[in-house]
Short mmCIF file of C-alpha atoms in Angstrom, two decimals:
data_model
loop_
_atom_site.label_atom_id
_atom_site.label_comp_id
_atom_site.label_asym_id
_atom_site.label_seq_id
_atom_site.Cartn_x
_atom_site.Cartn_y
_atom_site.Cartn_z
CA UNK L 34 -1.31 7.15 8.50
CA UNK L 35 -1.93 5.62 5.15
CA UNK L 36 -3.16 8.35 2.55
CA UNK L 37 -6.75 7.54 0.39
CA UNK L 38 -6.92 9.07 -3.08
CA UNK L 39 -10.39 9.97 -4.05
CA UNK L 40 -11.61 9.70 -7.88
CA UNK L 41 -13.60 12.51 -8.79
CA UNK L 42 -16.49 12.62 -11.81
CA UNK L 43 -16.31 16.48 -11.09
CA UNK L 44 -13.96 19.34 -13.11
CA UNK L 45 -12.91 20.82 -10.02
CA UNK L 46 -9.58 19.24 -10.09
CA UNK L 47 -7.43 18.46 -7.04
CA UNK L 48 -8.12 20.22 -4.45
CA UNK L 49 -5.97 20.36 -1.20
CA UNK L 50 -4.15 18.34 1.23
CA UNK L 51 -6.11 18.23 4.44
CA UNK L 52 -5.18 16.14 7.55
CA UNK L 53 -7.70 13.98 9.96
CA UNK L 54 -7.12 15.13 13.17
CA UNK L 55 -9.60 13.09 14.11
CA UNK L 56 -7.87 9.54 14.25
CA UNK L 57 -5.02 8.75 16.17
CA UNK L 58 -2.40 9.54 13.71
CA UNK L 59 -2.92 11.44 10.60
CA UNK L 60 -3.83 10.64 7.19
CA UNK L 61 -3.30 11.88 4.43
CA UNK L 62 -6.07 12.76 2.43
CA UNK L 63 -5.73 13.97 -1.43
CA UNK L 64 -9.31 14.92 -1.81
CA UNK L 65 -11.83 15.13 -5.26
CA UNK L 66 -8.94 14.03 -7.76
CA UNK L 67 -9.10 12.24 -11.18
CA UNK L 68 -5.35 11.96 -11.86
CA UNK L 69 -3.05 13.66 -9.75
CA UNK L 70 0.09 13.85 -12.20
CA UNK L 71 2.28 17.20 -11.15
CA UNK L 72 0.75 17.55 -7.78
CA UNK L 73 3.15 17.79 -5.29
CA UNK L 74 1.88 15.08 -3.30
CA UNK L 75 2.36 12.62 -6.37
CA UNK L 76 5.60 13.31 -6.24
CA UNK L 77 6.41 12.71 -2.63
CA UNK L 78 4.41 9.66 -2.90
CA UNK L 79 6.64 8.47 -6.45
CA UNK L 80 9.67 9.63 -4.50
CA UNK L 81 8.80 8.00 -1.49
CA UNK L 82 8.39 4.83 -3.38
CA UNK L 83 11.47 5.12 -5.22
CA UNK L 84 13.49 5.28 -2.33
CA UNK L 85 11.83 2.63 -0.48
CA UNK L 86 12.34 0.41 -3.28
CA UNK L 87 16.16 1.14 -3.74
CA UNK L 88 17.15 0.54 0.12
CA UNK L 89 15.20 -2.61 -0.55
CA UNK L 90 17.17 -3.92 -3.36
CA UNK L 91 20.47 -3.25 -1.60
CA UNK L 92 19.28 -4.98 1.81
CA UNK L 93 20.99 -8.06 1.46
CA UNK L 94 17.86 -9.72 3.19
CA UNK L 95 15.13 -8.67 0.97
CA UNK L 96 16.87 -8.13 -2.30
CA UNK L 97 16.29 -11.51 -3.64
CA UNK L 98 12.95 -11.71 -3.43
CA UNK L 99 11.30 -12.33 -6.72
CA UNK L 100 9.20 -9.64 -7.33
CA UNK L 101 11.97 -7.13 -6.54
CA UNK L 102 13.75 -8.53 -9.63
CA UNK L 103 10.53 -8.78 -11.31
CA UNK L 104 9.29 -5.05 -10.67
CA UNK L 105 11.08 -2.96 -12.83
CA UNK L 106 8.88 0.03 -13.68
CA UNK L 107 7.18 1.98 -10.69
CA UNK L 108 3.09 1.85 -11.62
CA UNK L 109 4.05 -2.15 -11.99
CA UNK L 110 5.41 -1.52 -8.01
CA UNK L 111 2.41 0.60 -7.23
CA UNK L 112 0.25 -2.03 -9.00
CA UNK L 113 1.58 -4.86 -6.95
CA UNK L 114 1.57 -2.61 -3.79
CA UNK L 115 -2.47 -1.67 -5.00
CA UNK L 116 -3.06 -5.54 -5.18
CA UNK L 117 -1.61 -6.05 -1.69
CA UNK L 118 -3.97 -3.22 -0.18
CA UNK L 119 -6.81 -5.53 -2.14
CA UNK L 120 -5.43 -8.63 -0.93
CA UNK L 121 -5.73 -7.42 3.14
CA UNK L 122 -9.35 -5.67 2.10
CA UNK L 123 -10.74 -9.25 1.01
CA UNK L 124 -8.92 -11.43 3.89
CA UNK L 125 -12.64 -12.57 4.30
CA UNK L 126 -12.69 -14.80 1.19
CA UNK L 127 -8.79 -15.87 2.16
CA UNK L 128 -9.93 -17.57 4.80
CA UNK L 129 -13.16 -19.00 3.21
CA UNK L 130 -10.63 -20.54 1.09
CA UNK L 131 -7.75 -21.75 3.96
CA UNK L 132 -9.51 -22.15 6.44
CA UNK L 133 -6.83 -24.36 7.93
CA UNK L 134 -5.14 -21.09 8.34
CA UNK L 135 -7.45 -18.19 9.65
CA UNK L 136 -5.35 -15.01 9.31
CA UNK L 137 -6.43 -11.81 11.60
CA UNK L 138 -6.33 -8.24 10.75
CA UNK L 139 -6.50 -5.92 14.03
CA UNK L 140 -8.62 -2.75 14.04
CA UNK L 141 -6.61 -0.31 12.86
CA UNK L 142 -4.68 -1.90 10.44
CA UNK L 143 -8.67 -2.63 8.65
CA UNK L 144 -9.75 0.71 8.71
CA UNK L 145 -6.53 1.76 7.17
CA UNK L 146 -7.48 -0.51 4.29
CA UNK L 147 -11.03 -0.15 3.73
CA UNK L 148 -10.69 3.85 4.17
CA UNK L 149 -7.98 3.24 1.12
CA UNK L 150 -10.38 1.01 -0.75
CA UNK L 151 -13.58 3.12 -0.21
CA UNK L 152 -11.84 6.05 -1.26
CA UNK L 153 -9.94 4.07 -4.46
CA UNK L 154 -13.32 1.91 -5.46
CA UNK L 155 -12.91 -0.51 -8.37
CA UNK L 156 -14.22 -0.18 -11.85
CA UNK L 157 -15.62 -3.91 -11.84
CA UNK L 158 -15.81 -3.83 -15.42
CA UNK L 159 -12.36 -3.09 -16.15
CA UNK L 160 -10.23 -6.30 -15.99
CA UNK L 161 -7.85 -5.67 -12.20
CA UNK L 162 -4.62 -5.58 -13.82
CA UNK L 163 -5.90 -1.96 -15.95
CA UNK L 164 -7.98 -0.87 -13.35
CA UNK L 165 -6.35 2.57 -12.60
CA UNK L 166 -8.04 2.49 -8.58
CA UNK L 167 -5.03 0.01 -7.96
CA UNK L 168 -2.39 1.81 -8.83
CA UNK L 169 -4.03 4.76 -6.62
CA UNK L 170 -4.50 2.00 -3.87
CA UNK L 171 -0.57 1.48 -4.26
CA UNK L 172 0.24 5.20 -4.12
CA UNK L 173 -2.34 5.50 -0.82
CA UNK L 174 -0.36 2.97 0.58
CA UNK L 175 2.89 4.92 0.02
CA UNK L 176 1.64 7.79 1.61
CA UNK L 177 1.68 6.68 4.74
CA UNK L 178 5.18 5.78 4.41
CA UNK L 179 5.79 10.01 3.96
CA UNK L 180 3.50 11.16 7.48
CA UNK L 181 5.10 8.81 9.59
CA UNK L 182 8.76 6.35 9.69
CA UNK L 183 8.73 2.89 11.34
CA UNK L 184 12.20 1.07 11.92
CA UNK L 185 10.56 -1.91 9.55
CA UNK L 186 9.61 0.43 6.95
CA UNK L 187 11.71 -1.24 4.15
CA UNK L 188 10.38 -4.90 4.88
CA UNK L 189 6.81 -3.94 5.23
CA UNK L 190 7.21 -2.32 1.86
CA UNK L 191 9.13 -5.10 0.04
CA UNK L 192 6.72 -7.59 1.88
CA UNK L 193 3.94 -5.82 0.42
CA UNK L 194 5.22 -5.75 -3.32
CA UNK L 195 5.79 -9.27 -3.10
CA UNK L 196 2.03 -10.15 -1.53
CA UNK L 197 0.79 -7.80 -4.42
CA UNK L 198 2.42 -9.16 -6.91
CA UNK L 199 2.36 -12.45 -5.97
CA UNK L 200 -1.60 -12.27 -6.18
CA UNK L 201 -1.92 -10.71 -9.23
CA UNK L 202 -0.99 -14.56 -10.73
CA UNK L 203 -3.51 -16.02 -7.91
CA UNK L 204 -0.58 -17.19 -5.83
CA UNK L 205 -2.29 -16.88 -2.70
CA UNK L 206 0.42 -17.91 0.67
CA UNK L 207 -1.94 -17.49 3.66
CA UNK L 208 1.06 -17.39 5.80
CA UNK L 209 2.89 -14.78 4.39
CA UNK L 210 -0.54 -12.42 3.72
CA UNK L 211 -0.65 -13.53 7.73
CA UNK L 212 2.65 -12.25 8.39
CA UNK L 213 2.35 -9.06 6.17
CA UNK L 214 -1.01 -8.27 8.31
CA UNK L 215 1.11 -8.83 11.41
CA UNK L 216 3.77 -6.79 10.50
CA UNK L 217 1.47 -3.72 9.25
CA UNK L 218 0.18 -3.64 13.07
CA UNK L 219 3.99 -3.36 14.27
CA UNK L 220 4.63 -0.40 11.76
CA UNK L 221 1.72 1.41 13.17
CA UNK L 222 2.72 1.03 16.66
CA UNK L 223 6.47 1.73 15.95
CA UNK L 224 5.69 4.77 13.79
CA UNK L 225 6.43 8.29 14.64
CA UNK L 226 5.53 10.91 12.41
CA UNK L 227 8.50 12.57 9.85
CA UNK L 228 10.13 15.66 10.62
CA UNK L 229 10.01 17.20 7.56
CA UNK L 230 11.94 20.37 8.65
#
């Protein structure tokens, strides 16, 4: 459900966009890309992400959460929403370090994460907040918002730009990554995929 962006050392360029119709539901897959400016699929995904982020600031729930204020420019939002993936991905050392408070991450909503993270590996060397694999994390995330709709799509977005950005100053809330996890395995059983005719 969640698309992976894969960096490329090669010239070849972007290539297509295939779908695994191996897993349950799709994924979207933007195969052997180093940037993937004016590909149609970047633009779904920025569009996708633009909408998301305007129902959320007019949902009288969610819009005062800080890091909708906070989160002006869209790679900052696809930053934070790259640092949540990250987050989720390293729920190992989480609980290492709360271990009062031992959050869970069911099956699918892991593979969904590592396959993003695998596919979107860090340059280690490169201090996080420049690290360009984030922002594609962020956008791999959105993807999945564009293959299939959940009822809770807005929350588990603004729920993941808060986690995201939230961690990028090491403000770490166990409870809420908890939550976040939780709600990730709703959206994926409430999903259906998008009509897009």
């Amino acid at each position: 459900m969640f698309g992976t962006i894969q960096p490329t050392t090669s010239s070849n360029g972007c290539h297509g966009l295939d779908t695994d119709k191996t897993a349950k539901k799709g994924h979207l897959l933007l195969d052997s890309c180093h940037a993937i400016t004016n590909v149609p699929l970047e633009l779904n995904i920025r569009e996708m992400e633009t909408r998301l982020f305007q129902m959320a600031i007019k949902n009288n729930y969610i819009k005062d959460i800080p890091s909708l204020k906070e989160s002006i420019l869209q790679n900052d939002r696809l930053h934070s929403l790259g640092m949540a993936v990250t987050t989720v991905a390293n729920i190992d050392m989480i609980n290492n370090a709360y271990p009062h408070q031992k959050i869970t991450v069911d099956m699918q909503t892991a593979k969904i994460v590592n396959e993003i993270c695998d596919n979107t590996p860090r340059d280690k060397a490169i201090d996080i907040g420049k690290d360009s694999a984030i922002n594609n994390r962020g956008k791999a995330f959105i993807s999945g918002f564009i293959a299939e709709s959940s009822p809770i799509d807005v929350t588990h977005y603004a729920q993941a730009l808060d986690i995201g950005y939230r961690s990028q100053f090491n403000d770490i809330d166990p409870v809420m990554i908890d939550q976040f996890t939780g709600l990730w395995k709703i959206r994926l059983e409430t999903s259906k995929p998008v009509d897009i005719h």
